[in-house]
């Protein structure tokens, strides 16, 4: 491609400055925060790309052995390193009043030597980290919320520390959401509430370049993503939906479906953004103490808002994700997102009374009482 063709692309910095011109009163704090987050993602992309050469593969260990996060999951070295990178790149600048992350039990307080700003940053520093050791795509997910006035520095008076309750805002209150995908190329996908834009990291310039402006999700799809090993724990509406997809051309949907499962939600979200599809990690009966697998504040809400901003939909299966009032920092929730018509269909199946056929095992697939 001739240079002139490539050089007209906006950088992330240019894109943010041009967006800001629509708000003449804006201070620039928000843009600076997003650029700090983007720098954190570039640093994580480098660490991920070095792989074994970087000495950061495998589990993170402390004196007590392999370390475990608040969710009871074993932490990878890269989970811990990525969390550290997010903190160090964003804490100093005076844009944030606090942070919360998958890898920290409690909200992170901005150290006393730095000013406290008007935003809260919530993140999953490394999503899909079980894929790290096998060299498959992983990513980072982030969400920006407004901080309550009484935690933001406004004069010489000391302000109170941020508390868990400050983060318990519905997804509809987000002011920015995005993810970075560390795949064959590194991409940053961002919404500030005016559509979704995708940037590709130019490794020569070290800059994110706008390559995917105004991303839109096709409304219909014939591709779905679900961890089918959980099927015996699914609730009836989910089982019905998947059964109908699997029945293909000769079933009630009268078309064949394709299935994908990467076990990196951020990579699935990106595939769906690019070519449509539906992702389900529904609430199930596997572990009654968990109301889903994925986390509301730093997985479901940011990805959900991106989906909605790209013309897709995000749901708990029953109701819109972005309307859910969070009850705790690390709350888990059933998550369904992607092509609008499919997500609406799944919501419809949840709203309909359970069909006698589905509820009665005698009529289950391949049972005695099923014709053919
Ligand atoms: P994380 O690595 O941040 O803990 O998240 C992993 C998540 C998500 O990315 C993926 O969709 C899901 O876990 C995979 O779960 P299963 O292993 O049950 O398939
Ligand atoms: Mn995750
Ligand atoms: Mn993670």
CSV table of C-alpha atoms and ligand atoms in Angstrom, one decimal:
chain,number,residue,atom,x,y,z
A,1,UNK,CA,0.0,0.0,0.0
A,2,UNK,CA,1.4,3.4,-0.8
A,3,UNK,CA,2.5,5.5,2.2
A,4,UNK,CA,0.0,8.2,1.5
A,5,UNK,CA,-2.8,5.7,1.7
A,6,UNK,CA,-1.8,4.7,5.2
A,7,UNK,CA,-0.6,8.0,6.6
A,8,UNK,CA,-4.1,9.6,6.5
A,9,UNK,CA,-5.3,7.3,9.3
A,10,UNK,CA,-6.0,9.0,12.7
A,11,UNK,CA,-4.0,8.0,15.7
A,12,UNK,CA,-5.9,7.3,18.9
A,13,UNK,CA,-4.6,10.7,20.3
A,14,UNK,CA,-6.0,12.5,17.2
A,15,UNK,CA,-9.3,10.7,17.4
A,16,UNK,CA,-9.7,11.6,21.1
A,17,UNK,CA,-8.8,15.3,20.5
A,18,UNK,CA,-11.2,15.5,17.6
A,19,UNK,CA,-14.0,13.9,19.7
A,20,UNK,CA,-13.3,16.4,22.6
A,21,UNK,CA,-13.9,19.4,20.3
A,22,UNK,CA,-17.5,18.5,20.5
A,23,UNK,CA,-17.4,19.3,24.2
A,24,UNK,CA,-15.6,22.7,24.5
A,25,UNK,CA,-15.8,22.7,28.3
A,26,UNK,CA,-14.0,19.4,28.7
A,27,UNK,CA,-10.8,19.5,30.7
A,28,UNK,CA,-8.8,16.9,28.8
A,29,UNK,CA,-8.6,14.7,31.9
A,30,UNK,CA,-10.7,12.0,30.3
A,31,UNK,CA,-8.6,11.9,27.1
A,32,UNK,CA,-5.4,11.7,29.2
A,33,UNK,CA,-6.9,8.8,31.2
A,34,UNK,CA,-7.7,6.9,28.0
A,35,UNK,CA,-4.2,7.4,26.7
A,36,UNK,CA,-2.7,6.2,30.0
A,37,UNK,CA,-4.9,3.1,29.7
A,38,UNK,CA,-3.8,2.6,26.1
A,39,UNK,CA,-0.2,2.8,27.2
A,40,UNK,CA,-0.9,0.1,29.8
A,41,UNK,CA,-2.3,-2.1,27.1
A,42,UNK,CA,0.7,-1.5,24.9
A,43,UNK,CA,3.0,-2.6,27.8
A,44,UNK,CA,0.9,-5.7,28.4
A,45,UNK,CA,0.9,-6.5,24.7
A,46,UNK,CA,4.7,-6.5,24.8
A,47,UNK,CA,4.8,-8.7,27.8
A,48,UNK,CA,2.4,-11.2,26.2
A,49,UNK,CA,4.2,-11.1,22.9
A,50,UNK,CA,7.5,-12.1,24.5
A,51,UNK,CA,6.0,-15.2,25.9
A,52,UNK,CA,8.5,-17.7,27.4
A,53,UNK,CA,11.3,-15.3,26.5
A,54,UNK,CA,10.0,-12.7,28.9
A,55,UNK,CA,10.1,-15.1,31.9
A,56,UNK,CA,6.4,-14.4,32.7
A,57,UNK,CA,4.7,-17.6,31.8
A,58,UNK,CA,3.1,-19.9,34.4
A,59,UNK,CA,1.4,-19.3,37.8
A,60,UNK,CA,2.2,-16.5,40.2
A,61,UNK,CA,3.5,-17.8,43.5
A,62,UNK,CA,4.2,-16.2,46.9
A,63,UNK,CA,5.7,-17.8,50.0
A,64,UNK,CA,2.5,-19.7,50.5
A,65,UNK,CA,2.6,-21.3,47.0
A,66,UNK,CA,0.5,-20.5,44.0
A,67,UNK,CA,-1.5,-17.3,44.6
A,68,UNK,CA,-5.3,-17.2,44.3
A,69,UNK,CA,-7.4,-14.1,43.7
A,70,UNK,CA,-10.6,-13.1,45.5
A,71,UNK,CA,-12.6,-15.3,43.1
A,72,UNK,CA,-10.6,-18.4,44.2
A,73,UNK,CA,-8.9,-18.6,40.8
A,74,UNK,CA,-5.2,-19.3,40.5
A,75,UNK,CA,-3.4,-16.2,39.3
A,76,UNK,CA,-1.0,-16.4,36.4
A,77,UNK,CA,2.2,-14.3,36.6
A,78,UNK,CA,0.8,-12.3,33.7
A,79,UNK,CA,-2.5,-11.6,35.6
A,80,UNK,CA,-0.5,-10.0,38.4
A,81,UNK,CA,1.9,-8.2,36.1
A,82,UNK,CA,-0.9,-6.8,34.0
A,83,UNK,CA,-2.7,-5.6,37.1
A,84,UNK,CA,0.4,-3.8,38.2
A,85,UNK,CA,0.9,-2.2,34.8
A,86,UNK,CA,-2.7,-0.8,34.8
A,87,UNK,CA,-2.2,0.6,38.3
A,88,UNK,CA,1.2,2.2,37.7
A,89,UNK,CA,0.3,3.7,34.3
A,90,UNK,CA,-2.9,5.4,35.6
A,91,UNK,CA,-2.6,6.2,39.3
A,92,UNK,CA,-0.3,9.2,39.2
A,93,UNK,CA,-2.0,11.6,36.8
A,94,UNK,CA,-4.8,13.0,39.0
A,95,UNK,CA,-7.6,11.6,36.8
A,96,UNK,CA,-8.7,8.8,39.1
A,97,UNK,CA,-10.2,8.7,42.5
A,98,UNK,CA,-9.8,4.9,42.7
A,99,UNK,CA,-9.7,1.6,40.9
A,100,UNK,CA,-11.1,-1.9,41.1
A,101,UNK,CA,-9.9,-5.0,39.4
A,102,UNK,CA,-10.5,-8.7,39.1
A,103,UNK,CA,-7.2,-9.3,40.7
A,104,UNK,CA,-7.7,-7.1,43.9
A,105,UNK,CA,-10.2,-8.0,46.6
A,106,UNK,CA,-10.8,-4.4,47.6
A,107,UNK,CA,-10.9,-1.0,45.8
A,108,UNK,CA,-7.4,0.4,45.1
A,109,UNK,CA,-6.8,3.7,46.8
A,110,UNK,CA,-4.8,6.3,45.0
A,111,UNK,CA,-1.6,6.9,47.0
A,112,UNK,CA,-1.5,10.0,49.1
A,113,UNK,CA,1.2,11.8,47.0
A,114,UNK,CA,-1.1,11.9,44.0
A,115,UNK,CA,-4.2,14.1,43.4
A,116,UNK,CA,-7.5,12.3,43.3
A,117,UNK,CA,-9.5,12.9,40.1
A,118,UNK,CA,-13.1,12.6,39.0
A,119,UNK,CA,-13.1,9.1,37.5
A,120,UNK,CA,-13.1,5.5,38.7
A,121,UNK,CA,-11.4,2.8,36.6
A,122,UNK,CA,-12.6,-0.8,36.7
A,123,UNK,CA,-10.7,-3.5,34.8
A,124,UNK,CA,-10.0,-7.1,34.1
A,125,UNK,CA,-6.2,-6.8,33.4
A,126,UNK,CA,-6.0,-10.1,31.5
A,127,UNK,CA,-9.0,-11.8,30.3
A,128,UNK,CA,-8.8,-15.4,29.1
A,129,UNK,CA,-5.6,-15.9,31.0
A,130,UNK,CA,-6.0,-19.7,30.9
A,131,UNK,CA,-4.9,-19.3,27.2
A,132,UNK,CA,-1.6,-17.6,28.1
A,133,UNK,CA,0.5,-20.7,28.4
A,134,UNK,CA,-0.9,-22.1,25.1
A,135,UNK,CA,-0.2,-19.0,23.0
A,136,UNK,CA,-3.8,-18.1,22.2
A,137,UNK,CA,-5.5,-14.7,22.2
A,138,UNK,CA,-6.0,-12.9,25.5
A,139,UNK,CA,-7.0,-9.3,26.2
A,140,UNK,CA,-7.7,-6.5,28.8
A,141,UNK,CA,-11.1,-5.1,29.5
A,142,UNK,CA,-11.8,-1.7,31.1
A,143,UNK,CA,-14.7,0.6,32.2
A,144,UNK,CA,-14.6,4.2,33.3
A,145,UNK,CA,-17.2,5.5,35.8
A,146,UNK,CA,-17.7,8.9,37.4
A,147,UNK,CA,-16.5,9.2,41.0
A,148,UNK,CA,-18.8,10.7,43.7
A,149,UNK,CA,-18.0,14.3,44.5
A,150,UNK,CA,-16.8,13.6,48.0
A,151,UNK,CA,-13.9,11.5,46.9
A,152,UNK,CA,-12.5,14.0,44.4
A,153,UNK,CA,-9.9,16.5,45.5
A,154,UNK,CA,-11.2,20.0,45.1
A,155,UNK,CA,-9.3,21.9,47.7
A,156,UNK,CA,-6.9,21.4,50.6
A,157,UNK,CA,-9.4,19.4,52.6
A,158,UNK,CA,-8.6,15.6,52.6
A,159,UNK,CA,-11.4,13.6,50.9
A,160,UNK,CA,-12.7,10.3,52.0
A,161,UNK,CA,-11.3,7.1,50.5
A,162,UNK,CA,-13.3,5.3,47.8
A,163,UNK,CA,-15.4,2.4,49.0
A,164,UNK,CA,-17.0,-0.6,47.2
A,165,UNK,CA,-20.4,1.2,47.1
A,166,UNK,CA,-18.9,3.9,44.8
A,167,UNK,CA,-18.3,1.3,42.1
A,168,UNK,CA,-21.8,-0.2,42.3
A,169,UNK,CA,-23.1,1.7,39.3
A,170,UNK,CA,-25.2,0.2,36.5
A,171,UNK,CA,-23.6,-0.3,33.1
A,172,UNK,CA,-25.7,2.5,31.7
A,173,UNK,CA,-23.6,4.9,33.9
A,174,UNK,CA,-20.3,4.1,32.1
A,175,UNK,CA,-18.5,7.0,30.5
A,176,UNK,CA,-16.1,4.9,28.5
A,177,UNK,CA,-15.6,1.2,27.9
A,178,UNK,CA,-13.1,-0.7,25.9
A,179,UNK,CA,-10.9,-3.7,25.5
A,180,UNK,CA,-7.5,-4.5,24.1
A,181,UNK,CA,-7.0,-7.7,22.2
A,182,UNK,CA,-3.6,-9.3,22.1
A,183,UNK,CA,-4.0,-11.5,19.1
A,184,UNK,CA,-2.1,-11.7,15.8
A,185,UNK,CA,-2.3,-8.0,15.9
A,186,UNK,CA,-3.0,-5.9,19.0
A,187,UNK,CA,-6.2,-3.9,18.8
A,188,UNK,CA,-7.9,-1.4,21.1
A,189,UNK,CA,-11.7,-1.1,20.8
A,190,UNK,CA,-13.3,1.8,22.5
A,191,UNK,CA,-16.7,3.4,23.1
A,192,UNK,CA,-17.2,6.8,24.7
A,193,UNK,CA,-21.0,6.6,24.0
A,194,UNK,CA,-20.9,7.6,20.4
A,195,UNK,CA,-20.5,4.3,18.6
A,196,UNK,CA,-17.6,1.9,18.6
A,197,UNK,CA,-14.2,2.5,17.1
A,198,UNK,CA,-11.3,0.0,16.6
A,199,UNK,CA,-7.6,0.9,16.5
A,200,UNK,CA,-4.8,-1.4,15.4
A,201,UNK,CA,-1.4,-1.0,17.1
A,202,UNK,CA,1.2,0.0,14.6
A,203,UNK,CA,4.3,-1.7,16.1
A,204,UNK,CA,6.7,0.6,14.2
A,205,UNK,CA,5.1,3.8,15.5
A,206,UNK,CA,4.0,2.3,18.8
A,207,UNK,CA,0.6,4.1,18.1
A,208,UNK,CA,-2.9,2.8,17.9
A,209,UNK,CA,-4.3,3.8,14.5
A,210,UNK,CA,-8.0,4.1,13.7
A,211,UNK,CA,-8.6,1.1,11.4
A,212,UNK,CA,-12.2,0.2,12.2
A,213,UNK,CA,-14.3,3.3,12.5
A,214,UNK,CA,-18.0,3.0,13.5
A,215,UNK,CA,-18.1,-0.8,14.0
A,216,UNK,CA,-21.5,-2.4,13.5
A,217,UNK,CA,-22.7,-5.9,14.4
A,218,UNK,CA,-24.9,-7.7,11.9
A,219,UNK,CA,-28.4,-8.1,13.4
A,220,UNK,CA,-28.6,-11.8,12.4
A,221,UNK,CA,-26.1,-14.6,12.6
A,222,UNK,CA,-25.6,-18.3,12.2
A,223,UNK,CA,-22.7,-18.6,14.7
A,224,UNK,CA,-23.0,-19.1,18.4
A,225,UNK,CA,-20.4,-19.5,21.3
A,226,UNK,CA,-21.1,-21.4,24.5
A,227,UNK,CA,-19.1,-23.9,26.6
A,228,UNK,CA,-21.1,-27.0,25.8
A,229,UNK,CA,-19.5,-29.0,28.5
A,230,UNK,CA,-21.9,-27.3,30.9
A,231,UNK,CA,-25.0,-28.3,29.0
A,232,UNK,CA,-26.3,-30.6,31.8
A,233,UNK,CA,-26.4,-27.6,34.1
A,234,UNK,CA,-28.2,-25.2,31.7
A,235,UNK,CA,-31.6,-23.8,32.4
A,236,UNK,CA,-34.4,-24.9,30.0
A,237,UNK,CA,-34.5,-21.7,27.8
A,238,UNK,CA,-30.7,-22.0,27.1
A,239,UNK,CA,-31.0,-25.7,26.3
A,240,UNK,CA,-33.9,-25.0,24.0
A,241,UNK,CA,-31.9,-22.2,22.2
A,242,UNK,CA,-28.8,-24.4,21.7
A,243,UNK,CA,-30.8,-27.5,20.7
A,244,UNK,CA,-32.6,-25.4,18.0
A,245,UNK,CA,-29.2,-24.2,16.7
A,246,UNK,CA,-27.8,-27.7,16.6
A,247,UNK,CA,-30.9,-29.0,14.8
A,248,UNK,CA,-29.9,-26.9,11.9
A,249,UNK,CA,-31.5,-26.8,8.5
A,250,UNK,CA,-34.2,-29.4,9.3
A,251,UNK,CA,-35.0,-28.0,12.8
A,252,UNK,CA,-37.2,-25.1,13.8
A,253,UNK,CA,-34.6,-22.4,12.8
A,254,UNK,CA,-34.4,-23.9,9.3
A,255,UNK,CA,-30.7,-23.0,9.0
A,256,UNK,CA,-27.4,-24.5,9.9
A,257,UNK,CA,-25.3,-22.9,12.7
A,258,UNK,CA,-21.6,-22.9,13.3
A,259,UNK,CA,-20.1,-23.0,16.8
A,260,UNK,CA,-16.9,-21.4,18.3
A,261,UNK,CA,-15.5,-21.4,21.8
A,262,UNK,CA,-12.1,-19.7,22.5
A,263,UNK,CA,-12.5,-19.4,26.3
A,264,UNK,CA,-11.3,-15.8,26.0
A,265,UNK,CA,-14.4,-13.7,26.2
A,266,UNK,CA,-12.6,-10.7,24.8
A,267,UNK,CA,-11.6,-12.6,21.7
A,268,UNK,CA,-15.2,-13.9,21.3
A,269,UNK,CA,-16.5,-10.4,21.7
A,270,UNK,CA,-14.1,-9.2,19.0
A,271,UNK,CA,-15.1,-11.9,16.6
A,272,UNK,CA,-18.8,-11.1,17.1
A,273,UNK,CA,-18.1,-7.4,16.6
A,274,UNK,CA,-16.4,-8.1,13.3
A,275,UNK,CA,-18.8,-10.7,11.8
A,276,UNK,CA,-21.8,-11.2,14.1
A,277,UNK,CA,-22.6,-14.0,16.4
A,278,UNK,CA,-24.0,-14.7,19.8
A,279,UNK,CA,-22.1,-15.5,23.0
A,280,UNK,CA,-23.6,-17.1,26.0
A,281,UNK,CA,-22.2,-17.8,29.5
A,282,UNK,CA,-25.5,-18.2,31.1
A,283,UNK,CA,-26.4,-18.6,34.8
A,284,UNK,CA,-26.5,-22.4,35.4
A,285,UNK,CA,-26.9,-24.9,38.2
A,286,UNK,CA,-23.3,-26.0,38.3
A,287,UNK,CA,-22.4,-24.1,41.4
A,288,UNK,CA,-25.4,-22.7,43.3
A,289,UNK,CA,-23.1,-20.2,45.1
A,290,UNK,CA,-22.3,-18.5,41.7
A,291,UNK,CA,-24.9,-16.7,39.7
A,292,UNK,CA,-22.9,-17.0,36.5
A,293,UNK,CA,-19.3,-17.3,35.5
A,294,UNK,CA,-18.4,-13.8,34.3
A,295,UNK,CA,-18.1,-10.7,36.4
A,296,UNK,CA,-20.6,-7.8,36.0
A,297,UNK,CA,-18.5,-4.7,36.6
A,298,UNK,CA,-15.4,-5.5,34.6
A,299,UNK,CA,-16.5,-8.0,32.0
A,300,UNK,CA,-20.3,-7.9,31.3
A,301,UNK,CA,-20.8,-4.2,31.6
A,302,UNK,CA,-18.0,-2.9,29.4
A,303,UNK,CA,-18.4,-5.6,26.7
A,304,UNK,CA,-22.2,-5.1,27.0
A,305,UNK,CA,-22.0,-1.4,26.3
A,306,UNK,CA,-19.7,-1.9,23.4
A,307,UNK,CA,-22.2,-4.4,21.9
A,308,UNK,CA,-25.1,-2.0,22.3
A,309,UNK,CA,-23.1,0.9,20.9
A,310,UNK,CA,-22.4,-1.2,17.8
A,311,UNK,CA,-26.0,-2.0,17.3
A,312,UNK,CA,-25.9,-5.4,19.1
A,313,UNK,CA,-27.5,-6.3,22.4
A,314,UNK,CA,-26.3,-7.5,25.9
A,315,UNK,CA,-28.5,-9.3,28.4
A,316,UNK,CA,-28.5,-11.4,31.5
A,317,UNK,CA,-30.7,-13.7,29.4
A,318,UNK,CA,-33.7,-12.2,31.0
A,319,UNK,CA,-33.2,-8.4,31.0
A,320,UNK,CA,-30.8,-5.8,29.6
A,321,UNK,CA,-27.4,-6.1,31.2
A,322,UNK,CA,-26.8,-2.3,31.4
A,323,UNK,CA,-29.9,-1.8,33.7
A,324,UNK,CA,-28.6,-4.2,36.4
A,325,UNK,CA,-27.9,-2.6,39.7
A,326,UNK,CA,-24.7,-4.2,41.0
A,327,UNK,CA,-24.6,-5.5,44.5
A,328,UNK,CA,-20.9,-6.3,45.0
A,329,UNK,CA,-17.6,-5.5,43.4
A,330,UNK,CA,-16.9,-9.0,42.1
A,331,UNK,CA,-20.5,-10.0,41.4
A,332,UNK,CA,-21.0,-12.7,38.8
A,333,UNK,CA,-23.8,-12.8,36.3
A,334,UNK,CA,-25.3,-14.7,33.4
A,335,UNK,CA,-24.2,-13.0,30.1
A,336,UNK,CA,-25.6,-13.2,26.6
A,337,UNK,CA,-24.4,-10.8,23.9
A,338,UNK,CA,-24.1,-10.2,20.2
A,339,UNK,CA,-26.3,-10.0,17.2
A,340,UNK,CA,-29.5,-8.3,18.3
A,341,UNK,CA,-32.1,-10.7,16.9
A,342,UNK,CA,-30.5,-13.7,18.5
A,343,UNK,CA,-30.1,-12.1,21.9
A,344,UNK,CA,-33.8,-11.0,21.8
A,345,UNK,CA,-34.8,-14.5,20.8
A,346,UNK,CA,-32.9,-15.9,23.9
A,347,UNK,CA,-34.7,-13.3,26.1
A,348,UNK,CA,-38.0,-14.3,24.6
A,349,UNK,CA,-37.3,-18.0,25.4
A,350,UNK,CA,-36.6,-16.9,29.0
A,351,UNK,CA,-39.9,-15.0,29.2
A,352,UNK,CA,-42.0,-17.8,27.8
A,353,UNK,CA,-43.3,-20.4,30.3
A,354,UNK,CA,-41.1,-23.5,30.2
A,355,UNK,CA,-42.6,-25.9,27.6
A,356,UNK,CA,-43.8,-29.2,28.9
A,357,UNK,CA,-41.6,-30.9,26.4
A,358,UNK,CA,-38.5,-29.3,27.7
A,359,UNK,CA,-39.4,-29.8,31.4
A,360,UNK,CA,-40.2,-33.5,31.0
A,361,UNK,CA,-37.1,-35.7,30.5
A,362,UNK,CA,-39.2,-38.3,28.8
A,363,UNK,CA,-39.5,-35.9,25.9
A,364,UNK,CA,-35.9,-34.9,25.8
A,365,UNK,CA,-33.7,-35.3,22.7
A,366,UNK,CA,-33.2,-38.9,21.8
A,367,UNK,CA,-35.7,-40.1,24.4
A,368,UNK,CA,-38.4,-42.8,24.0
A,369,UNK,CA,-41.2,-40.4,23.3
A,370,UNK,CA,-39.6,-38.2,20.7
A,371,UNK,CA,-40.6,-38.9,17.1
A,372,UNK,CA,-37.4,-39.8,15.2
B,1,LIG,P1,-10.4,-14.6,33.3
B,1,LIG,O1,-9.2,-15.1,32.5
B,1,LIG,O2,-10.3,-13.1,33.3
B,1,LIG,O3,-10.6,-15.2,34.6
B,1,LIG,O4,-11.7,-14.8,32.4
B,1,LIG,C1,-11.9,-16.0,31.7
B,1,LIG,C2,-13.3,-16.1,31.3
B,1,LIG,C3,-13.7,-15.7,29.9
B,1,LIG,O5,-12.7,-15.0,29.2
B,1,LIG,C4,-14.1,-16.9,29.2
B,1,LIG,O6,-15.1,-16.7,28.4
B,1,LIG,C5,-14.4,-17.9,30.3
B,1,LIG,O7,-13.8,-17.4,31.4
B,1,LIG,C6,-14.1,-19.3,30.0
B,1,LIG,O8,-14.7,-20.1,30.9
B,1,LIG,P2,-14.6,-21.7,30.8
B,1,LIG,O9,-13.2,-22.1,31.2
B,1,LIG,O10,-15.6,-22.2,31.8
B,1,LIG,O11,-15.0,-22.1,29.4
B,2,LIG,MN1,-11.9,-12.2,32.4
B,3,LIG,MN1,-8.7,-11.8,34.1
